[in-house]
Coordinates of C-alpha atoms in Angstrom, one line a residue:
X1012 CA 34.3 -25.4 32.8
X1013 CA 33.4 -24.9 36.5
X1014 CA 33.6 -27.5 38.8
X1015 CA 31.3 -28.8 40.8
X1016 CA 32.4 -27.0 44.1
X1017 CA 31.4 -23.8 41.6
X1018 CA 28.3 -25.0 40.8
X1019 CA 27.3 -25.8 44.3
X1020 CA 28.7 -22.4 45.4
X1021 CA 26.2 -20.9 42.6
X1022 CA 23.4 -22.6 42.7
X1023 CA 23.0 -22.3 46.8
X1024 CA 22.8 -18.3 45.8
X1025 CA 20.6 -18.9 43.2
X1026 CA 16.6 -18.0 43.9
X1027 CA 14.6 -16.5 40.9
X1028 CA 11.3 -15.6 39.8
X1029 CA 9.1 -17.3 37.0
X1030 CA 10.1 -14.5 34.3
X1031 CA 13.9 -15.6 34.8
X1032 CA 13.2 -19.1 33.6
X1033 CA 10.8 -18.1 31.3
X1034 CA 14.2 -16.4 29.8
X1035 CA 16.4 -19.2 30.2
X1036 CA 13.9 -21.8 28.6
X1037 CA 12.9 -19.5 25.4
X1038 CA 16.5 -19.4 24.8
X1039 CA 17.6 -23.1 25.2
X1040 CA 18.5 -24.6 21.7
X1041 CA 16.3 -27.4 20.1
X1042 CA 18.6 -30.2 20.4
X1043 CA 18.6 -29.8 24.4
X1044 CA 15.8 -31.8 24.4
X1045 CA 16.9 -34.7 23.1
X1046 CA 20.4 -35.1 24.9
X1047 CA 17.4 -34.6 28.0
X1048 CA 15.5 -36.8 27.6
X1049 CA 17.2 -39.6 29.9
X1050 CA 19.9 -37.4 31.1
X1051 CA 19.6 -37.5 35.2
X1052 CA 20.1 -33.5 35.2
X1053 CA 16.7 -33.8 33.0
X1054 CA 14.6 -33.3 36.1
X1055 CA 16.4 -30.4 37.2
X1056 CA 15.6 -29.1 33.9
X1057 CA 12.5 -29.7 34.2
X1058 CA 12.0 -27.9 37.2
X1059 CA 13.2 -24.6 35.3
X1060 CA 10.9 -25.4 32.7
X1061 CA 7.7 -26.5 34.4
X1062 CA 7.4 -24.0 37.7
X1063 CA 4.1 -24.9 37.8
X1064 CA 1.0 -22.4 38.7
X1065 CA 3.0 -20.5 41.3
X1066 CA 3.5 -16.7 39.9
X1067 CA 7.0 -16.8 41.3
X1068 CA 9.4 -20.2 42.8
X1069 CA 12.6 -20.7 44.5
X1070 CA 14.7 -23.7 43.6
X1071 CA 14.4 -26.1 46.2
X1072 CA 18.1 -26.2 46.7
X1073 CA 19.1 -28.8 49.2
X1074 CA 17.8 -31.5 46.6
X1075 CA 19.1 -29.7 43.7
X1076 CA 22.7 -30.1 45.4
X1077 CA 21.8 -33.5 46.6
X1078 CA 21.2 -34.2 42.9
X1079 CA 23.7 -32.4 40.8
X1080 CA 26.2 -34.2 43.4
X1081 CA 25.3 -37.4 43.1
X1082 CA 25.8 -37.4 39.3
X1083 CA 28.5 -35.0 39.1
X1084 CA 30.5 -36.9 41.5
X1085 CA 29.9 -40.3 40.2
X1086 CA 33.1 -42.5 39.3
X1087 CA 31.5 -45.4 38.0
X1088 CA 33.7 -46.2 34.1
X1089 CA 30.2 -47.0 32.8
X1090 CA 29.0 -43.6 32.6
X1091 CA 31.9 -41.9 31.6
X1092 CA 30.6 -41.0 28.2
X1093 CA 27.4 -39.3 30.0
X1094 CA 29.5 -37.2 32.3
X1095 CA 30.1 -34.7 29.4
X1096 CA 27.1 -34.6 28.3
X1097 CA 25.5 -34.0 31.8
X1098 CA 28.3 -31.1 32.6
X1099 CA 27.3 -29.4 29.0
X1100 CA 23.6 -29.4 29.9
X1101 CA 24.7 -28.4 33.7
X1102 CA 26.9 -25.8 32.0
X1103 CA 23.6 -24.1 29.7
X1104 CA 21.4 -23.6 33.0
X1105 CA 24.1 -21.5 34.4
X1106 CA 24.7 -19.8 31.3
X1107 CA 20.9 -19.1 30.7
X1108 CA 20.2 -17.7 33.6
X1109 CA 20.4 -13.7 33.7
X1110 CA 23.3 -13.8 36.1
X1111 CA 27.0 -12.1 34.8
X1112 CA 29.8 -13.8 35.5
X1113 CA 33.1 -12.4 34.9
X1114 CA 34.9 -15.3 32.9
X1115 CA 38.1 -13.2 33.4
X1116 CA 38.1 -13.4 37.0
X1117 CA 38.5 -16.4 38.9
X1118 CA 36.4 -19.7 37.9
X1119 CA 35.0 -19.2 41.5
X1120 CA 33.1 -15.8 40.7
X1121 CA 29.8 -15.4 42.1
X1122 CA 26.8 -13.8 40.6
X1123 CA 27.8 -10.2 40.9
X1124 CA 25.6 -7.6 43.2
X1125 CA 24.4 -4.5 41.5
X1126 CA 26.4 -1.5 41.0
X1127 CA 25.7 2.0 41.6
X1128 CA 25.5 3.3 38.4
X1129 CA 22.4 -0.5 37.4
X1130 CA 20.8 0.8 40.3
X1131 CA 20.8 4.4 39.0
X1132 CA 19.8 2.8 35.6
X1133 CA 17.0 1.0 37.3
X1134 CA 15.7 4.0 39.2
X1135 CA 15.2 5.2 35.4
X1136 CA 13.5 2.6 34.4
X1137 CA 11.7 2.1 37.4
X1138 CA 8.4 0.6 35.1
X1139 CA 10.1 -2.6 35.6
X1140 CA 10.0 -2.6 39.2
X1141 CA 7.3 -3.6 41.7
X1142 CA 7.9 -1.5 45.1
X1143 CA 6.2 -2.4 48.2
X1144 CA 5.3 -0.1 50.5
X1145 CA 3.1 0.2 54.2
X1146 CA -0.2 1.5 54.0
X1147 CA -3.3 2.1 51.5
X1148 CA -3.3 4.0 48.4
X1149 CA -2.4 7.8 49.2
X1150 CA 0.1 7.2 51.9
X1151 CA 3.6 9.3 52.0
X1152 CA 4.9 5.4 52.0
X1153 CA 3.7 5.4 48.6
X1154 CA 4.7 8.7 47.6
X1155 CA 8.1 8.0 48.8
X1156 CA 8.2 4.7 46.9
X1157 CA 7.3 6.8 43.6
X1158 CA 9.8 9.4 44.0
X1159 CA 12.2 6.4 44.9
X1160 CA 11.6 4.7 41.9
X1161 CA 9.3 7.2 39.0
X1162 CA 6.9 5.0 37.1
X1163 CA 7.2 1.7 39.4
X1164 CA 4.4 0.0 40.1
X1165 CA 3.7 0.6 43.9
X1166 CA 2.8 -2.3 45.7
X1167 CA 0.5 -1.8 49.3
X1168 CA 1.0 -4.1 52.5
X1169 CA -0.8 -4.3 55.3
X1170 CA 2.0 -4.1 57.7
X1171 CA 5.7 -3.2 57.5
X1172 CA 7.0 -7.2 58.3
X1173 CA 4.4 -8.1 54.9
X1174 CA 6.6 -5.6 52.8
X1175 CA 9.9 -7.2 53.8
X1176 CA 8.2 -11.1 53.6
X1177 CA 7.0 -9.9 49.9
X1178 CA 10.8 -9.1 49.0
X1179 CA 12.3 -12.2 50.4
X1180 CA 9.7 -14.3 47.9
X1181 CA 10.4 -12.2 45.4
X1182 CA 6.7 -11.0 45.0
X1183 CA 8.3 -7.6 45.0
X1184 CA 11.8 -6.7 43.6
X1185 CA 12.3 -3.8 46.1
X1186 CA 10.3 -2.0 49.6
X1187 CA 10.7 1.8 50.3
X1188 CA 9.8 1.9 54.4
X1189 CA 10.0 4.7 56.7
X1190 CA 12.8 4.6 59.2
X1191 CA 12.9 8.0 61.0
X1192 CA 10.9 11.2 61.0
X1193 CA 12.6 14.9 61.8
X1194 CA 9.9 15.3 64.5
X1195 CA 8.7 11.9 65.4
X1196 CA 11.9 10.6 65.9
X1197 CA 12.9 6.6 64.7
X1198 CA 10.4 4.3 63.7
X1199 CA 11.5 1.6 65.9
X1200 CA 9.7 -1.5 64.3
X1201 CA 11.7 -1.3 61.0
X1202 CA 14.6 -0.9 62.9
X1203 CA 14.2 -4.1 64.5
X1204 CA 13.4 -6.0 61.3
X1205 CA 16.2 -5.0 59.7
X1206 CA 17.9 -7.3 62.3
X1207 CA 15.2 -10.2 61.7
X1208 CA 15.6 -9.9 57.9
X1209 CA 17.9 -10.1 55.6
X1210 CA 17.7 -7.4 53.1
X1211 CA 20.1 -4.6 52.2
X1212 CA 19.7 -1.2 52.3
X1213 CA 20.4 -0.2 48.4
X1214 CA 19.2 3.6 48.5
X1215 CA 17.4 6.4 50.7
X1216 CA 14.9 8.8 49.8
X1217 CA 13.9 12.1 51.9
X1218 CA 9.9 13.0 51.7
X1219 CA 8.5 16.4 52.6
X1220 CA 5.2 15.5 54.8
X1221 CA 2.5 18.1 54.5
X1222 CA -0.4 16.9 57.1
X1223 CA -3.8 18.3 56.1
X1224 CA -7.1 18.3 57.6
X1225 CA -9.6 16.0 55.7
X1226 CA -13.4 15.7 56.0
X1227 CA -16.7 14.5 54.3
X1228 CA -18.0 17.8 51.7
X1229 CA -20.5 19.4 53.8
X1230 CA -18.7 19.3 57.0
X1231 CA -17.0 22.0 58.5
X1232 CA -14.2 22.1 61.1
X1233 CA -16.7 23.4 64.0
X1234 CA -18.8 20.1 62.8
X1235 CA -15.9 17.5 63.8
X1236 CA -15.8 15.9 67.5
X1237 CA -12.9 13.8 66.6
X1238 CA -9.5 13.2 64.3
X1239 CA -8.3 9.9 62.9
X1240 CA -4.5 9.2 61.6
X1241 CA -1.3 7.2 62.3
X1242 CA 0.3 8.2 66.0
X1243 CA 3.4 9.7 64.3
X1244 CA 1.0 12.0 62.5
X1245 CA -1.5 13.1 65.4
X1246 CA 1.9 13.5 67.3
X1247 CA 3.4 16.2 64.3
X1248 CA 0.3 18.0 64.5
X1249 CA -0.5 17.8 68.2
X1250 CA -0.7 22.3 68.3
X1251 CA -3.3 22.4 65.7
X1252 CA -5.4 19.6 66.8
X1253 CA -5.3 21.0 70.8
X1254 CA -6.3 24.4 69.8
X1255 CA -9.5 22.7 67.6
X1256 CA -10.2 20.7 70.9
X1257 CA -10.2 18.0 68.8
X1258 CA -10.3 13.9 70.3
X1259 CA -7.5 12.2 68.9
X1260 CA -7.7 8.4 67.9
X1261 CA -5.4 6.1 66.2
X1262 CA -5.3 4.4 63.5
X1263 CA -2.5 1.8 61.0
X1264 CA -2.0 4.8 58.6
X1265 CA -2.5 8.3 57.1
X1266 CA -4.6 7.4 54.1
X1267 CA -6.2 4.5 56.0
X1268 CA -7.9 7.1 58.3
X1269 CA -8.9 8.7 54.7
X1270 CA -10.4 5.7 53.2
X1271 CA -12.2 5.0 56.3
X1272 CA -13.8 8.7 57.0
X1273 CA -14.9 8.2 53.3
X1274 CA -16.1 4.9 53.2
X1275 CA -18.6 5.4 56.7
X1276 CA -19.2 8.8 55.1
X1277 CA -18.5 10.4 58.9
X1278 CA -20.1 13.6 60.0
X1279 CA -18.3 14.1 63.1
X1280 CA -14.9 13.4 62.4
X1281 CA -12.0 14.1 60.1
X1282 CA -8.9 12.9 59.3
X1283 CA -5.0 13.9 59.2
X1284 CA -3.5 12.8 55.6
X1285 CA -2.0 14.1 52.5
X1286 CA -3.3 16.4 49.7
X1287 CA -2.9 13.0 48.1
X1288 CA -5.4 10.9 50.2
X1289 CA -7.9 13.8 49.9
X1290 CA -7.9 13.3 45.5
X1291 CA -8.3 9.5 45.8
X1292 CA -10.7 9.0 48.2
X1293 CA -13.0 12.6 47.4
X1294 CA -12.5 14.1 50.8
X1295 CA -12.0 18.1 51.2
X1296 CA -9.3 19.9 52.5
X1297 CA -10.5 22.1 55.6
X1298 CA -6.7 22.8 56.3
X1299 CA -3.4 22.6 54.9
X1300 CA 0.1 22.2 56.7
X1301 CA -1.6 21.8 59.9
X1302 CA 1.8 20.0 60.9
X1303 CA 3.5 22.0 63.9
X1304 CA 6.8 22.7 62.8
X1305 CA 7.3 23.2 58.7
X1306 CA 10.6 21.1 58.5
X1307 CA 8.8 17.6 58.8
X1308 CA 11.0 15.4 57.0
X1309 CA 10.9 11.4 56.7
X1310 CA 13.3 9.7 55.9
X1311 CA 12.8 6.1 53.9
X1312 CA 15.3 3.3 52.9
X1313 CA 15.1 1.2 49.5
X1314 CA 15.4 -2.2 50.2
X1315 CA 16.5 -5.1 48.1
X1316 CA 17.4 -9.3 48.2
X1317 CA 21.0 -7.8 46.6
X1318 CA 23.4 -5.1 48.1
X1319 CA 24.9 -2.3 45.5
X1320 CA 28.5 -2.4 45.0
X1321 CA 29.5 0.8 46.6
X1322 CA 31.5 3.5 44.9
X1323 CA 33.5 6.9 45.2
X1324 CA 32.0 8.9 42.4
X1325 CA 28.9 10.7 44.7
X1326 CA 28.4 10.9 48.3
X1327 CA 27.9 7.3 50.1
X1328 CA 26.3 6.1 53.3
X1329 CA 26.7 3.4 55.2
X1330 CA 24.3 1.3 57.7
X1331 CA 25.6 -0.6 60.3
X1332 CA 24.3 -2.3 63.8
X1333 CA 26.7 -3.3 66.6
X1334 CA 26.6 -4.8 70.0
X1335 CA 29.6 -4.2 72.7
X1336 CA 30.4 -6.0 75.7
X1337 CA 28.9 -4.2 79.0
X1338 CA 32.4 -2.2 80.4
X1339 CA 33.3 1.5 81.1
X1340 CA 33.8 3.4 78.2
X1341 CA 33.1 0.4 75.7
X1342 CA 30.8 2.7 73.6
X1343 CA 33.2 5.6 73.8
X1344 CA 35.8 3.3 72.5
X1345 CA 33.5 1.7 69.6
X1346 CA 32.4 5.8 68.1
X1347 CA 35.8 6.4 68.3
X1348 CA 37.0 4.5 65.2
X1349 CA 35.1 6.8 63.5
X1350 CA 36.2 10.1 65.0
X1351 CA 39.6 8.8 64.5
X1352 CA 39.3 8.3 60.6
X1353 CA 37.5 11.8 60.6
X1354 CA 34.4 10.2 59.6
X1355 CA 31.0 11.9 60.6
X1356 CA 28.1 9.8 62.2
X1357 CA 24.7 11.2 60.9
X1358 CA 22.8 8.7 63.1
X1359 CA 23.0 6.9 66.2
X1360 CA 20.1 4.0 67.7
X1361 CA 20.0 1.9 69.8
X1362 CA 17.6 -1.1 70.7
X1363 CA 17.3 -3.9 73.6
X1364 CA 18.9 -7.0 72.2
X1365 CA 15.7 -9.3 72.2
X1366 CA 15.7 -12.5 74.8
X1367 CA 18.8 -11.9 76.3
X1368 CA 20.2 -10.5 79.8
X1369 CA 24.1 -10.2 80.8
X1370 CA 23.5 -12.5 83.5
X1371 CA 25.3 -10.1 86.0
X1372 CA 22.8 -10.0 89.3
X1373 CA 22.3 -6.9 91.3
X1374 CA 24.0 -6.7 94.5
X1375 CA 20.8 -6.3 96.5
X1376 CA 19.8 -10.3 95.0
X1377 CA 16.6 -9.1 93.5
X1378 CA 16.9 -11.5 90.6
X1379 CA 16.5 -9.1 88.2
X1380 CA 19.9 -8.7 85.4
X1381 CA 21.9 -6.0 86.5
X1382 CA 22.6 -4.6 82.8
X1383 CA 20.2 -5.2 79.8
X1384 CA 22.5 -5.9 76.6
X1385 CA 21.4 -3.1 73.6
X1386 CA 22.1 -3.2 69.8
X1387 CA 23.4 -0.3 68.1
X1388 CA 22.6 0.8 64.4
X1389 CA 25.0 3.5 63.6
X1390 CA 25.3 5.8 59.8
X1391 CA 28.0 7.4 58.7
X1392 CA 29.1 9.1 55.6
X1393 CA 31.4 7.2 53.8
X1394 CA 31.2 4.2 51.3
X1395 CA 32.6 0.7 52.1
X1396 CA 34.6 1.2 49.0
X1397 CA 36.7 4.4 51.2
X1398 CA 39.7 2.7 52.9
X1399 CA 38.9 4.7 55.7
X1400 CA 35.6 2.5 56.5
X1401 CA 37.2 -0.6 56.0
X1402 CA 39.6 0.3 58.5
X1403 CA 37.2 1.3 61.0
X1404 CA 35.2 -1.4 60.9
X1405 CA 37.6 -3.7 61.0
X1406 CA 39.0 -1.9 64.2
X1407 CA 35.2 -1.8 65.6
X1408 CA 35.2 -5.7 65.1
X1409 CA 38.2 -6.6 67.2
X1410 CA 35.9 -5.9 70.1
X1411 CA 32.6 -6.0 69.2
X1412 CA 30.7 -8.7 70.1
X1413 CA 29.2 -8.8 66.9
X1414 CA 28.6 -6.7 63.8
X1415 CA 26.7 -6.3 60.5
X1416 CA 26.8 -4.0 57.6
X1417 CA 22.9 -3.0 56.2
X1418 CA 24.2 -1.2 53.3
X1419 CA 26.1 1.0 51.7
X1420 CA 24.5 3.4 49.3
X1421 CA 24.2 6.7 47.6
X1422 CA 23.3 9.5 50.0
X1423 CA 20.0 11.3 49.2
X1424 CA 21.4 14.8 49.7
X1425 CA 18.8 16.5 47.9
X1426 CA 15.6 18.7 48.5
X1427 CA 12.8 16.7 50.0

């Protein structure tokens, strides 16, 4: 039997969706109710089995503790004979919930994080999964999230900090996003949220891009004043679109500028999306691979609430973001852990630490910090199961000011 420092430990890491209790409830036996039905764990019960009308909850835990405490913890002689009955019923809502525990290990286990090989199992099986991705039907974002995850159901946000939020209340069970583009460079806004939120990086996923020239039937390219797409996308194609003479405007997204050129039916101007966005939204194709340099490459990362546990058997990376103390050579000092340990670094960024200064004025008294503090997000090759990444991390952390691993995952080493 666990205790109640066990239970505590369990249930503050417990958050799951409505099908979860669905599972736990269909499979309590009949006689539960009636050793309920004054029991003070009843309520708690009760919560499981009456979620009301929302399509997914999360446990409102401080109570739950405040509860499970109270009665757990209670001394009184009187109620002796109800304290085994209260830790049988606590005992059945751990056990029905779809969490393993390993009742060879330690009573203190925790409800394990996937493996490699469930999340390769998963990917299979990816029917089960709803993926949210940036952007409108048509987008690479959603493109990405299918080859991520074949047969998923692909899930559109609005904005990248909506696809993160739908994770975190379990709307979703996973987000494919964009992070950095062989041409474009880093896609600094996911960057930053990775910091804000609190999701691990379980997977990547490389994604050809193919930019073609979309337009209304009846128009020709000699017709179009104008170009609508996403920045990134007006930036990978900036040749073409100079030599067409053509006025560049922004827009959220690929296929967004699709669906809109569609939807106003425009004469006069076209749009830069995929081969995909020009099926769904009954545009035609005026060019193809309009994109200025052939290798255009983005590379996503597969987000979930859980980490993987990361293995040895395939090639692992690892996602980490740092921030030094300002110093000669402190950055110098940090890389070399991993040149050291003969580990290779296939990415480096680094972003202003938000509302914060080293408080080091200029000599000249302007009143301006001298130094801005930065954060730095660093991947290398090598899983947090190799002893040589536990070693350099730990050496990184003796002097950094602060660290945090994103993930460690399987490396997408494959063709585009």
């Amino acid at each position: 039997m666990r205790s109640k420092y066990d239970v505590e430990i369990f249930l503050q890491n417990l958050r799951l969706p409505l099908e979860y209790a669905s599972h736990a409830t269909s499979h309590a036996p009949s006689t539960m109710a009636a050793t309920t039905s004054r029991s003070p764990l009843a309520p708690l019960y009760s919560q499981i089995q009456n979620p009301k009308t929302d399509p997914f909850f999360t446990l409102n835990l401080p109570k739950l503790r405040r509860d499970i405490s109270r009665h757990a913890c209670s001394s009184s002689s009187s109620r002796s004979s109800r304290r085994k009955i209260q830790a049988t019923e606590l005992q059945k809502i751990i056990d029905d919930y779809p969490y393993e525990f390993n009742s060879k290990d330690s009573p203190t286990s925790l409800p394990r994080p996937l493996t490699s090989a469930q999340l390769s199992n998963l990917t299979a099986e990816g029917s089960r999964l709803r993926v949210a991705y940036q952007g409108v039907r048509g987008a690479y974002s959603e493109s990405a999230a299918e080859k991520a995850y074949p047969n998923c159901e692909a899930v559109p946000c609005e904005q990248f900090d909506t696809a993160f939020e739908a994770v975190e209340r379990w709307l979703v069970d996973r987000a494919v996003l964009p992070i950095e583009n062989s041409l474009g460079g880093s896609i600094h806004r996911n960057y930053d949220l990775l910091l804000r939120h609190r999701l691990h990086i379980v997977g990547e996923v490389k994604l050809a891009i193919r930019h073609c020239l979309l337009a209304n039937h009846d128009v020709k390219v000699e017709d179009l004043n104008r170009v609508l797409s996403h920045p990134q996308a007006l930036a990978q194609c900036e040749n073409t679109l100079t030599q067409l003479g053509l006025v560049r405007e922004a827009v959220d997204d690929t296929a967004g500028a699709a669906k809109h050129v569609a939807l106003h039916k425009l004469k006069d101007a076209g749009a830069v999306a995929s081969m995909t966005a020009a099926k769904i939204y009954g545009l035609n194709v005026l060019a193809e691979d309009i994109q200025d340099d052939s290798d255009n490459v983005t590379r996503f990362l597969m987000l979930a609430r859980e980490p993987i546990i990361p293995g040895t058997d395939k090639p692992f990376k690892t996602s980490i973001v740092f921030s030094l103390e300002e110093g000669p050579g402190m950055l110098f000092k940090a890389l070399a852990v991993f040149a050291m340990r003969n580990i290779n670094l296939t990415k480096i960024e680094s972003r202003p630490l938000p509302k914060r200064a080293l408080q080091t004025p200029d000599e000249n008294a302007t009143g301006f910090p001298k130094y801005f503090p930065y954060l730095f997000y660093v991947d290398f090759e090598a899983s947090m199961a190799d002893e040589r990444a536990q070693n350099a991390l730990g050496h990184l952390k003796e002097f950094a000011t602060f660290m945090r691993v994103l993930g460690s995952y399987p490396a997408d080493n494959g063709l585009p």
